[in-house]
Amino acid sequence: MKVLVAGANGHTGRLLVQYLHEAGHEPFGLIRKEEQKAKIEELGGTPVLADVTHSDVGYAVKGMDAVIFAAGSGGSTGADQTEAVDRDGAINLVKATESLGIKKFVMLSSMAAGEPERGPESLQHYMKMKGEADDYLKSTELDYTIVRPGGLTHDESTSQIQVGEKVDQGTISRADVAKTMIACLQEPNAYHKTFEMIQGDTQIEDALKSL
Ligand SMILES: NC(=O)c1ccc[n+]([C@@H]2O[C@H](COP(=O)([O-])OP(=O)(O)OC[C@H]3O[C@@H](n4cnc5c(N)ncnc54)[C@H](OP(=O)(O)O)[C@@H]3O)[C@@H](O)[C@H]2O)c1
């Protein structure tokens, strides 16, 4: 499967490219900077220079079988970037995917997206913006999956997770988030689903079948 990973130079994005390649898929890494190309190639991906906030992002999506959004403005930028990247950039990519007739889209969202009152004050704007992007994706005809992890860690993968419409606050490794998002591509039971996720004691494949 040809899969575009937006945010491919990010911590989770790099793992997505690596694991997609190892699983026999053909990953394309959407990156913003020329100097990030070598890393994507080293991980087994094909680099694509693009910016999710630009209206012409469709050229990066063309020819793909699926799209994964793992980009994010990060904690060190202001509210304007949260709106531009986490909400509008995500929506931009969803629109490009839909207009090109590609069906599968996996969104890296966040626990409590759309429910800012569940999070700390400092994250409430971010959660609102993530919720708005998720709502847009849900309104489309795409075979979407919206993955809402708790706090992301750099721990090793255990491939053991807990999923649910809502789960208790907790953490999960970026490695297991990446593996779960990839598994969602080919698990029809995960299509048209939104779920929260933390580290747990259920194998990823079984957890997705339980949704
Ligand atoms: N941190 C947490 O605990 C947590 C919890 C739940 C959900 N999340 C979500 O998970 C996402 C991924 O986390 P992470 O730590 O892997 O992220 P990360 O390392 O910060 O990577 C984000 C990537 O997005 C890219 N990006 C930013 N703006 C872009 C744009 N306009 N167009 C294209 N790419 C753009 C960045 O590119 P550059 O490399 O060029 O800067 C970066 O590579 C976060 O953004 C957040 O929404 C995080």
Coordinates of N, CA and C and ligand atoms in Angstrom, one line a residue:
M1 N 0.8 -1.2 0.0 CA 0.0 0.0 0.0 C 0.9 1.3 0.0
K2 N 0.6 2.2 -0.9 CA 1.3 3.5 -0.9 C 0.7 4.4 0.2
V3 N 1.5 4.8 1.2 CA 0.9 5.5 2.3 C 1.7 6.8 2.5
L4 N 1.0 7.9 2.5 CA 1.6 9.2 2.8 C 1.6 9.5 4.3
V5 N 2.7 9.8 4.9 CA 2.8 10.1 6.3 C 3.1 11.6 6.4
A6 N 2.1 12.4 6.8 CA 2.4 13.9 7.1 C 3.0 14.0 8.4
G7 N 4.1 14.8 8.5 CA 4.8 15.0 9.7 C 5.8 13.9 9.9
A8 N 6.4 13.4 8.7 CA 7.2 12.2 8.7 C 8.6 12.5 9.4
N9 N 9.0 13.7 9.6 CA 10.2 14.0 10.3 C 10.0 14.0 11.8
G10 N 8.8 14.0 12.2 CA 8.5 14.0 13.7 C 8.9 12.7 14.4
H11 N 8.8 12.7 15.7 CA 9.1 11.5 16.4 C 8.3 10.3 16.0
T12 N 7.0 10.5 16.0 CA 6.0 9.4 15.6 C 6.1 9.2 14.1
G13 N 6.2 10.3 13.4 CA 6.3 10.2 11.9 C 7.4 9.3 11.4
R14 N 8.6 9.4 12.0 CA 9.7 8.6 11.6 C 9.5 7.1 11.9
L15 N 8.9 6.9 13.0 CA 8.5 5.5 13.4 C 7.5 4.9 12.4
L16 N 6.6 5.8 12.0 CA 5.5 5.3 11.0 C 6.2 4.9 9.7
V17 N 7.1 5.8 9.2 CA 7.8 5.5 7.9 C 8.6 4.2 8.1
Q18 N 9.3 4.0 9.2 CA 10.2 2.8 9.4 C 9.3 1.6 9.4
Y19 N 8.2 1.6 10.2 CA 7.4 0.4 10.4 C 6.6 0.1 9.1
L20 N 6.1 1.1 8.4 CA 5.4 0.9 7.2 C 6.4 0.1 6.2
H21 N 7.6 0.6 6.1 CA 8.6 0.0 5.2 C 8.8 -1.5 5.6
E22 N 9.0 -1.7 6.9 CA 9.3 -3.0 7.4 C 8.1 -4.0 7.2
A23 N 6.9 -3.4 7.2 CA 5.7 -4.2 7.0 C 5.4 -4.4 5.5
G24 N 6.3 -3.9 4.6 CA 6.1 -4.2 3.2 C 5.2 -3.2 2.5
H25 N 4.9 -2.1 3.1 CA 4.2 -1.0 2.5 C 5.2 -0.1 1.8
E26 N 4.7 0.9 1.1 CA 5.5 1.9 0.4 C 5.3 3.2 1.0
P27 N 6.1 3.6 2.0 CA 5.8 4.9 2.7 C 6.4 6.1 1.9
F28 N 5.6 7.2 1.9 CA 6.0 8.5 1.4 C 6.0 9.4 2.6
G29 N 7.1 10.1 2.8 CA 7.2 11.0 4.0 C 7.1 12.4 3.6
L30 N 6.0 13.0 4.0 CA 5.7 14.4 3.7 C 6.6 15.2 4.8
I31 N 7.5 16.0 4.2 CA 8.4 16.8 5.1 C 8.5 18.2 4.5
R32 N 9.0 19.1 5.4 CA 9.0 20.5 4.9 C 10.3 21.0 4.4
K33 N 11.4 20.3 4.8 CA 12.7 20.8 4.5 C 13.6 19.8 3.7
E34 N 14.3 20.3 2.8 CA 15.2 19.6 1.9 C 16.2 18.7 2.8
E35 N 16.7 19.3 3.8 CA 17.7 18.5 4.6 C 17.1 17.4 5.4
Q36 N 15.8 17.2 5.4 CA 15.2 16.1 6.1 C 15.0 14.8 5.2
K37 N 15.3 15.1 3.9 CA 15.1 14.0 2.9 C 15.9 12.7 3.2
A38 N 17.2 12.9 3.6 CA 18.1 11.8 3.8 C 17.6 10.8 4.8
K39 N 17.0 11.4 5.9 CA 16.5 10.6 7.0 C 15.4 9.7 6.6
I40 N 14.5 10.3 5.8 CA 13.3 9.6 5.3 C 13.8 8.4 4.4
E41 N 14.8 8.7 3.6 CA 15.3 7.6 2.7 C 15.9 6.5 3.5
E42 N 16.7 6.9 4.5 CA 17.4 6.0 5.4 C 16.3 5.0 6.1
L43 N 15.1 5.6 6.4 CA 14.1 4.8 7.0 C 13.3 3.9 6.0
G44 N 13.6 4.1 4.8 CA 12.9 3.3 3.7 C 11.8 4.0 3.1
G45 N 11.7 5.3 3.3 CA 10.6 6.0 2.7 C 11.0 6.9 1.5
T46 N 10.0 7.4 0.8 CA 10.3 8.3 -0.3 C 9.9 9.7 0.2
P47 N 10.8 10.7 0.2 CA 10.5 12.0 0.7 C 9.6 12.8 -0.3
V48 N 8.7 13.6 0.3 CA 7.9 14.4 -0.5 C 7.9 15.8 0.2
L49 N 8.4 16.8 -0.5 CA 8.4 18.2 0.1 C 7.1 18.8 0.0
A50 N 6.5 19.2 1.1 CA 5.2 19.8 1.1 C 4.9 20.4 2.5
D51 N 3.9 21.2 2.5 CA 3.5 21.9 3.8 C 2.0 21.7 3.9
V52 N 1.5 21.1 5.0 CA 0.0 20.8 5.1 C -0.8 22.1 5.1
T53 N -0.2 23.2 5.4 CA -1.0 24.4 5.5 C -1.2 25.1 4.1
H54 N -0.5 24.5 3.1 CA -0.6 25.1 1.8 C -1.7 24.5 1.0
S55 N -2.4 25.3 0.2 CA -3.6 24.8 -0.4 C -3.3 23.8 -1.6
D56 N -2.0 23.8 -2.0 CA -1.7 22.9 -3.1 C -1.2 21.5 -2.7
V57 N -1.4 21.2 -1.4 CA -0.9 20.0 -0.8 C -1.3 18.7 -1.6
G58 N -2.4 18.8 -2.4 CA -2.9 17.7 -3.2 C -1.8 16.9 -4.0
Y59 N -0.8 17.6 -4.4 CA 0.2 17.0 -5.3 C 1.0 15.9 -4.4
A60 N 1.0 16.1 -3.1 CA 1.7 15.1 -2.2 C 0.8 13.9 -2.0
V61 N -0.5 14.1 -2.1 CA -1.4 13.0 -1.8 C -1.7 12.1 -3.0
K62 N -1.6 12.8 -4.2 CA -1.9 12.1 -5.5 C -1.2 10.7 -5.6
G63 N -1.9 9.7 -6.0 CA -1.4 8.4 -6.2 C -1.3 7.5 -5.0
M64 N -1.6 8.0 -3.8 CA -1.6 7.3 -2.6 C -2.8 6.3 -2.4
D65 N -2.6 5.3 -1.6 CA -3.7 4.4 -1.2 C -4.3 4.8 0.1
A66 N -3.5 5.5 0.9 CA -3.9 5.9 2.3 C -3.1 7.1 2.7
V67 N -3.6 7.8 3.7 CA -2.9 9.0 4.2 C -3.0 8.9 5.8
I68 N -1.8 9.2 6.4 CA -1.7 9.2 7.8 C -1.3 10.7 8.2
F69 N -2.1 11.3 9.1 CA -1.7 12.6 9.6 C -1.0 12.5 11.0
A70 N 0.3 12.8 11.0 CA 1.0 12.8 12.3 C 1.8 14.1 12.5
A71 N 1.4 15.1 11.8 CA 2.1 16.4 11.9 C 1.5 17.1 13.1
G72 N 2.2 18.1 13.6 CA 1.7 18.9 14.7 C 2.6 20.1 14.9
S73 N 2.0 21.2 15.4 CA 2.7 22.4 15.6 C 3.6 22.4 16.8
G74 N 3.5 21.4 17.7 CA 4.4 21.3 18.8 C 4.0 22.3 19.9
G75 N 4.7 22.1 21.1 CA 4.3 22.9 22.3 C 5.0 24.3 22.3
S76 N 5.9 24.5 21.4 CA 6.7 25.8 21.6 C 6.2 26.9 20.6
T77 N 5.1 26.6 19.9 CA 4.5 27.7 19.0 C 3.2 28.2 19.7
G78 N 2.7 29.3 19.1 CA 1.5 29.9 19.7 C 0.2 29.4 19.1
A79 N -0.9 30.0 19.6 CA -2.2 29.5 19.3 C -2.4 29.6 17.7
D80 N -1.8 30.6 17.1 CA -2.0 30.8 15.6 C -1.5 29.5 14.9
Q81 N -0.4 28.9 15.3 CA 0.1 27.7 14.7 C -0.7 26.5 15.0
T82 N -1.3 26.5 16.2 CA -2.2 25.4 16.5 C -3.4 25.4 15.6
E83 N -3.9 26.6 15.3 CA -5.0 26.7 14.4 C -4.6 26.3 13.0
A84 N -3.4 26.9 12.6 CA -2.9 26.7 11.2 C -2.5 25.3 10.8
V85 N -1.9 24.6 11.8 CA -1.4 23.2 11.5 C -2.3 22.2 12.0
D86 N -2.6 22.2 13.3 CA -3.3 21.1 14.0 C -4.8 21.0 13.5
R87 N -5.4 22.2 13.3 CA -6.7 22.2 12.8 C -6.8 22.3 11.2
D88 N -6.4 23.5 10.7 CA -6.6 23.8 9.3 C -5.7 22.9 8.4
G89 N -4.4 22.6 8.9 CA -3.5 21.8 8.1 C -4.1 20.4 7.9
A90 N -4.6 19.9 9.1 CA -5.2 18.5 9.0 C -6.4 18.5 8.1
I91 N -7.3 19.5 8.2 CA -8.5 19.6 7.4 C -8.1 19.7 5.9
N92 N -7.1 20.5 5.6 CA -6.6 20.7 4.3 C -6.2 19.3 3.7
L93 N -5.5 18.5 4.5 CA -5.0 17.2 4.0 C -6.2 16.3 3.8
V94 N -7.2 16.3 4.7 CA -8.4 15.5 4.5 C -9.1 15.9 3.2
K95 N -9.2 17.2 3.0 CA -9.9 17.6 1.8 C -9.2 17.2 0.5
A96 N -7.9 17.2 0.5 CA -7.1 16.8 -0.6 C -7.3 15.3 -0.8
T97 N -7.3 14.5 0.3 CA -7.5 13.1 0.2 C -8.9 12.7 -0.4
E98 N -9.9 13.4 0.1 CA -11.2 13.2 -0.4 C -11.4 13.6 -1.9
S99 N -10.8 14.7 -2.2 CA -11.0 15.1 -3.6 C -10.3 14.3 -4.6
L100 N -9.3 13.5 -4.2 CA -8.6 12.6 -5.1 C -9.1 11.2 -5.1
G101 N -10.2 11.0 -4.3 CA -10.9 9.7 -4.3 C -10.2 8.6 -3.5
I102 N -9.3 9.1 -2.6 CA -8.6 8.1 -1.8 C -9.5 7.9 -0.5
K103 N -9.6 6.6 -0.1 CA -10.6 6.4 0.9 C -10.1 6.4 2.3
K104 N -8.8 5.9 2.5 CA -8.4 5.6 3.9 C -7.6 6.8 4.5
F105 N -8.0 7.2 5.6 CA -7.3 8.3 6.3 C -7.2 8.0 7.8
V106 N -6.0 8.0 8.4 CA -5.8 7.8 9.8 C -5.3 9.0 10.4
M107 N -6.0 9.5 11.4 CA -5.6 10.8 12.1 C -5.0 10.5 13.5
L108 N -3.8 11.1 13.7 CA -3.2 11.1 15.0 C -3.8 12.3 15.8
S109 N -4.8 12.0 16.6 CA -5.5 13.1 17.4 C -4.9 13.1 18.8
S110 N -5.7 13.4 19.7 CA -5.2 13.4 21.1 C -6.4 13.0 22.1
M111 N -6.0 12.4 23.2 CA -7.0 12.1 24.2 C -7.7 13.5 24.5
A112 N -9.0 13.5 24.7 CA -9.8 14.7 25.1 C -9.9 15.7 24.0
A113 N -9.6 15.3 22.8 CA -9.8 16.2 21.7 C -11.3 16.5 21.6
G114 N -11.6 17.8 21.5 CA -13.0 18.2 21.4 C -13.7 18.3 22.8
E115 N -12.9 17.9 23.8 CA -13.5 18.0 25.2 C -12.4 18.7 26.1
P116 N -12.1 20.0 25.7 CA -11.0 20.7 26.4 C -11.1 20.7 27.9
E117 N -12.3 20.6 28.4 CA -12.5 20.7 29.9 C -11.9 19.5 30.6
R118 N -11.6 18.4 29.8 CA -10.9 17.3 30.5 C -9.4 17.5 30.6
G119 N -8.9 18.5 30.0 CA -7.4 18.7 30.0 C -7.0 19.9 30.8
P120 N -5.7 20.0 31.0 CA -5.2 21.2 31.7 C -5.4 22.5 30.9
E121 N -5.5 23.6 31.6 CA -5.7 24.9 30.9 C -4.8 25.1 29.7
S122 N -3.5 24.7 29.9 CA -2.5 25.0 28.9 C -2.8 24.3 27.6
L123 N -3.6 23.2 27.6 CA -3.8 22.4 26.4 C -5.2 22.6 25.9
Q124 N -6.0 23.4 26.5 CA -7.4 23.5 26.1 C -7.6 24.0 24.7
H125 N -6.9 25.0 24.3 CA -7.0 25.5 22.9 C -6.6 24.4 21.9
Y126 N -5.5 23.7 22.2 CA -5.0 22.6 21.3 C -6.1 21.5 21.2
M127 N -6.7 21.1 22.3 CA -7.7 20.1 22.3 C -9.0 20.5 21.5
K128 N -9.3 21.8 21.6 CA -10.4 22.3 20.9 C -10.1 22.2 19.3
M129 N -8.9 22.6 19.0 CA -8.5 22.6 17.5 C -8.5 21.2 17.0
K130 N -7.9 20.3 17.8 CA -7.8 18.9 17.4 C -9.3 18.3 17.2
G131 N -10.1 18.7 18.1 CA -11.5 18.3 18.1 C -12.2 18.8 16.8
E132 N -11.9 20.0 16.4 CA -12.5 20.5 15.2 C -12.0 19.8 13.9
A133 N -10.8 19.5 13.9 CA -10.2 18.8 12.8 C -10.9 17.4 12.7
D134 N -11.0 16.7 13.9 CA -11.6 15.4 13.9 C -13.1 15.4 13.5
D135 N -13.8 16.5 13.9 CA -15.2 16.6 13.5 C -15.3 16.8 12.0
Y136 N -14.4 17.5 11.4 CA -14.4 17.6 9.9 C -14.2 16.3 9.3
L137 N -13.2 15.5 9.7 CA -12.9 14.2 9.2 C -14.1 13.3 9.3
K138 N -14.8 13.4 10.4 CA -16.0 12.5 10.6 C -17.1 12.9 9.7
S139 N -17.1 14.1 9.2 CA -18.2 14.5 8.3 C -18.0 14.1 6.9
T140 N -16.9 13.5 6.6 CA -16.6 13.1 5.2 C -17.0 11.6 5.0
E141 N -16.9 11.2 3.7 CA -17.2 9.8 3.3 C -16.0 8.9 3.4
L142 N -14.9 9.4 4.0 CA -13.7 8.6 4.1 C -13.8 7.4 5.0
D143 N -13.0 6.4 4.8 CA -12.9 5.3 5.8 C -11.9 5.8 6.8
Y144 N -12.3 6.7 7.7 CA -11.3 7.3 8.6 C -11.2 6.4 9.9
T145 N -10.0 6.6 10.5 CA -9.9 6.2 11.9 C -9.2 7.3 12.7
I146 N -9.8 7.7 13.8 CA -9.2 8.8 14.6 C -8.6 8.1 15.9
V147 N -7.3 8.3 16.0 CA -6.6 7.6 17.2 C -6.3 8.7 18.2
R148 N -6.7 8.6 19.4 CA -6.5 9.6 20.4 C -5.7 9.1 21.6
P149 N -4.4 9.2 21.5 CA -3.5 8.7 22.5 C -3.4 9.6 23.7
G150 N -3.1 9.0 24.9 CA -2.7 9.8 26.0 C -1.3 10.4 25.8
G151 N -0.6 10.7 26.9 CA 0.7 11.3 26.8 C 1.7 10.4 26.0
L152 N 2.4 10.9 25.1 CA 3.3 10.1 24.2 C 4.7 10.0 24.9
T153 N 5.2 8.8 24.9 CA 6.6 8.5 25.5 C 7.5 8.0 24.4
H154 N 8.8 7.9 24.8 CA 9.8 7.4 23.9 C 10.1 5.9 24.3
D155 N 9.2 5.3 25.1 CA 9.5 3.9 25.5 C 9.5 2.9 24.3
E156 N 10.1 1.8 24.6 CA 10.0 0.7 23.6 C 8.6 0.2 23.4
S157 N 8.3 -0.3 22.2 CA 7.0 -0.9 21.9 C 6.8 -2.2 22.7
T158 N 5.6 -2.3 23.3 CA 5.2 -3.6 23.9 C 4.1 -4.2 23.0
S159 N 3.5 -3.5 22.1 CA 2.4 -3.9 21.3 C 1.2 -4.3 22.1
Q160 N 1.1 -3.8 23.4 CA 0.0 -4.1 24.3 C -0.7 -2.7 24.6
I161 N -1.9 -2.6 24.3 CA -2.6 -1.3 24.5 C -4.0 -1.5 25.1
Q162 N -4.5 -0.4 25.5 CA -5.9 -0.3 26.0 C -6.6 0.7 25.2
V163 N -7.8 0.3 24.6 CA -8.5 1.3 23.8 C -9.9 1.4 24.3
G164 N -10.6 2.5 24.0 CA -12.0 2.7 24.3 C -12.5 4.1 23.9
E165 N -13.8 4.2 23.9 CA -14.3 5.5 23.5 C -13.7 6.6 24.4
K166 N -13.6 6.3 25.7 CA -12.8 7.1 26.7 C -12.0 6.1 27.6
V167 N -10.8 6.5 27.8 CA -10.0 5.7 28.8 C -9.4 6.6 29.8
D168 N -8.9 6.0 30.9 CA -8.3 6.9 32.0 C -7.0 7.5 31.5
Q169 N -6.7 8.7 32.1 CA -5.5 9.3 31.6 C -4.3 8.4 31.8
G170 N -3.4 8.5 30.9 CA -2.2 7.6 31.0 C -1.3 7.9 29.8
T171 N -0.3 7.1 29.6 CA 0.7 7.3 28.6 C 0.7 6.1 27.6
I172 N 1.4 6.4 26.5 CA 1.6 5.3 25.5 C 2.9 5.7 24.7
S173 N 3.6 4.6 24.3 CA 4.8 4.9 23.5 C 4.4 5.4 22.1
R174 N 5.2 6.2 21.5 CA 5.0 6.6 20.1 C 5.1 5.4 19.2
A175 N 6.0 4.4 19.7 CA 6.1 3.2 18.9 C 4.8 2.4 18.7
D176 N 4.1 2.3 19.9 CA 2.8 1.6 19.8 C 1.7 2.4 19.1
V177 N 1.8 3.7 19.2 CA 0.9 4.6 18.5 C 1.1 4.3 17.0
A178 N 2.3 4.3 16.6 CA 2.6 4.1 15.1 C 2.1 2.8 14.7
K179 N 2.4 1.7 15.5 CA 2.0 0.4 15.1 C 0.5 0.3 15.0
T180 N -0.2 0.9 15.9 CA -1.7 0.9 15.9 C -2.2 1.6 14.7
M181 N -1.7 2.8 14.4 CA -2.1 3.5 13.2 C -2.0 2.7 11.9
I182 N -0.8 2.0 11.8 CA -0.6 1.2 10.6 C -1.6 0.0 10.6
A183 N -1.8 -0.6 11.8 CA -2.8 -1.7 11.8 C -4.2 -1.2 11.4
C184 N -4.5 0.0 11.7 CA -5.8 0.6 11.3 C -6.1 0.6 9.8
L185 N -5.0 0.7 9.1 CA -5.1 0.8 7.6 C -5.9 -0.4 7.0
Q186 N -5.6 -1.6 7.7 CA -6.1 -2.9 7.1 C -7.1 -3.6 8.0
E187 N -7.6 -2.9 9.0 CA -8.6 -3.5 9.9 C -9.9 -2.8 9.7
P188 N -10.8 -3.4 8.9 CA -12.1 -2.7 8.6 C -12.9 -2.4 9.8
N189 N -12.7 -3.2 10.9 CA -13.4 -2.9 12.2 C -13.0 -1.5 12.8
A190 N -11.8 -1.0 12.3 CA -11.4 0.3 12.8 C -11.8 1.5 12.0
Y191 N -12.5 1.1 10.8 CA -13.0 2.2 9.9 C -14.1 2.9 10.6
H192 N -14.2 4.2 10.4 CA -15.3 5.0 10.9 C -15.4 5.0 12.5
K193 N -14.2 4.9 13.0 CA -14.1 4.8 14.5 C -13.2 5.9 15.1
T194 N -13.5 6.3 16.3 CA -12.7 7.2 17.0 C -12.4 6.6 18.4
F195 N -11.2 6.5 18.8 CA -11.0 5.9 20.1 C -9.8 6.4 20.8
E196 N -9.8 6.4 22.1 CA -8.7 6.8 23.0 C -7.8 5.6 23.2
M197 N -6.6 5.9 23.6 CA -5.6 4.7 23.7 C -4.5 5.1 24.7
I198 N -4.2 4.1 25.6 CA -3.0 4.2 26.5 C -2.4 2.8 26.4
Q199 N -1.2 2.7 27.1 CA -0.6 1.4 27.2 C -1.5 0.5 28.0
G200 N -1.6 -0.8 27.6 CA -2.5 -1.7 28.3 C -2.0 -3.1 28.2
D201 N -2.9 -4.1 28.2 CA -2.5 -5.5 28.2 C -3.2 -6.3 27.1
T202 N -3.7 -5.6 26.1 CA -4.3 -6.3 24.9 C -3.5 -6.0 23.7
Q203 N -3.2 -7.1 22.9 CA -2.5 -7.0 21.7 C -3.2 -6.0 20.7
I204 N -2.4 -5.2 20.0 CA -3.0 -4.2 19.1 C -4.1 -4.8 18.2
E205 N -3.8 -5.9 17.6 CA -4.8 -6.4 16.6 C -6.1 -6.8 17.3
D206 N -6.0 -7.4 18.5 CA -7.2 -7.8 19.3 C -7.9 -6.5 19.8
A207 N -7.2 -5.5 20.2 CA -7.8 -4.3 20.6 C -8.6 -3.6 19.5
L208 N -8.1 -3.6 18.3 CA -8.8 -3.0 17.2 C -10.1 -3.8 16.9
K209 N -10.0 -5.1 17.0 CA -11.2 -5.9 16.7 C -12.3 -5.7 17.7
S210 N -11.9 -5.2 18.9 CA -12.8 -5.1 20.0 C -13.6 -3.7 20.0
L211 N -13.2 -2.8 19.0 CA -13.8 -1.5 19.0 C -15.2 -1.5 18.7
Ligands
LIG1 N1 3.1 14.9 23.0 C1 2.1 14.2 23.4 O1 2.1 13.7 24.6 C2 0.9 14.0 22.5 C3 -0.3 13.4 23.1 C4 -1.3 13.1 22.2 C5 -1.3 13.5 20.9 N2 -0.2 14.1 20.4 C6 -0.2 14.5 19.0 O2 0.8 13.7 18.3 C7 1.5 14.4 17.3 C8 2.8 13.8 17.0 O3 3.7 13.9 18.1 P1 5.2 13.9 17.9 O4 5.9 14.1 19.2 O5 5.6 12.7 17.1 O6 5.4 15.2 17.0 P2 6.7 16.0 16.6 O7 8.0 15.2 16.9 O8 6.6 17.4 17.2 O9 6.5 16.1 15.0 C9 5.6 16.9 14.4 C10 6.0 17.0 12.9 O10 5.0 17.8 12.3 C11 5.7 18.6 11.3 N3 5.0 19.8 10.9 C12 4.8 20.9 11.6 N4 4.1 21.8 10.9 C13 4.0 21.2 9.6 C14 3.4 21.7 8.4 N5 2.8 22.9 8.3 N6 3.4 20.9 7.3 C15 4.0 19.7 7.4 N7 4.6 19.2 8.5 C16 4.5 19.9 9.6 C17 7.1 18.9 12.0 O11 8.0 19.3 10.9 P3 9.5 19.8 11.2 O12 10.3 18.5 11.5 O13 9.9 20.4 9.9 O14 9.4 20.7 12.4 C18 7.4 17.7 12.8 O15 8.2 16.8 12.0 C19 1.5 15.8 18.0 O16 1.7 16.8 17.0 C20 0.2 15.9 18.7 O17 -0.8 16.5 17.9 C21 0.9 14.4 21.2

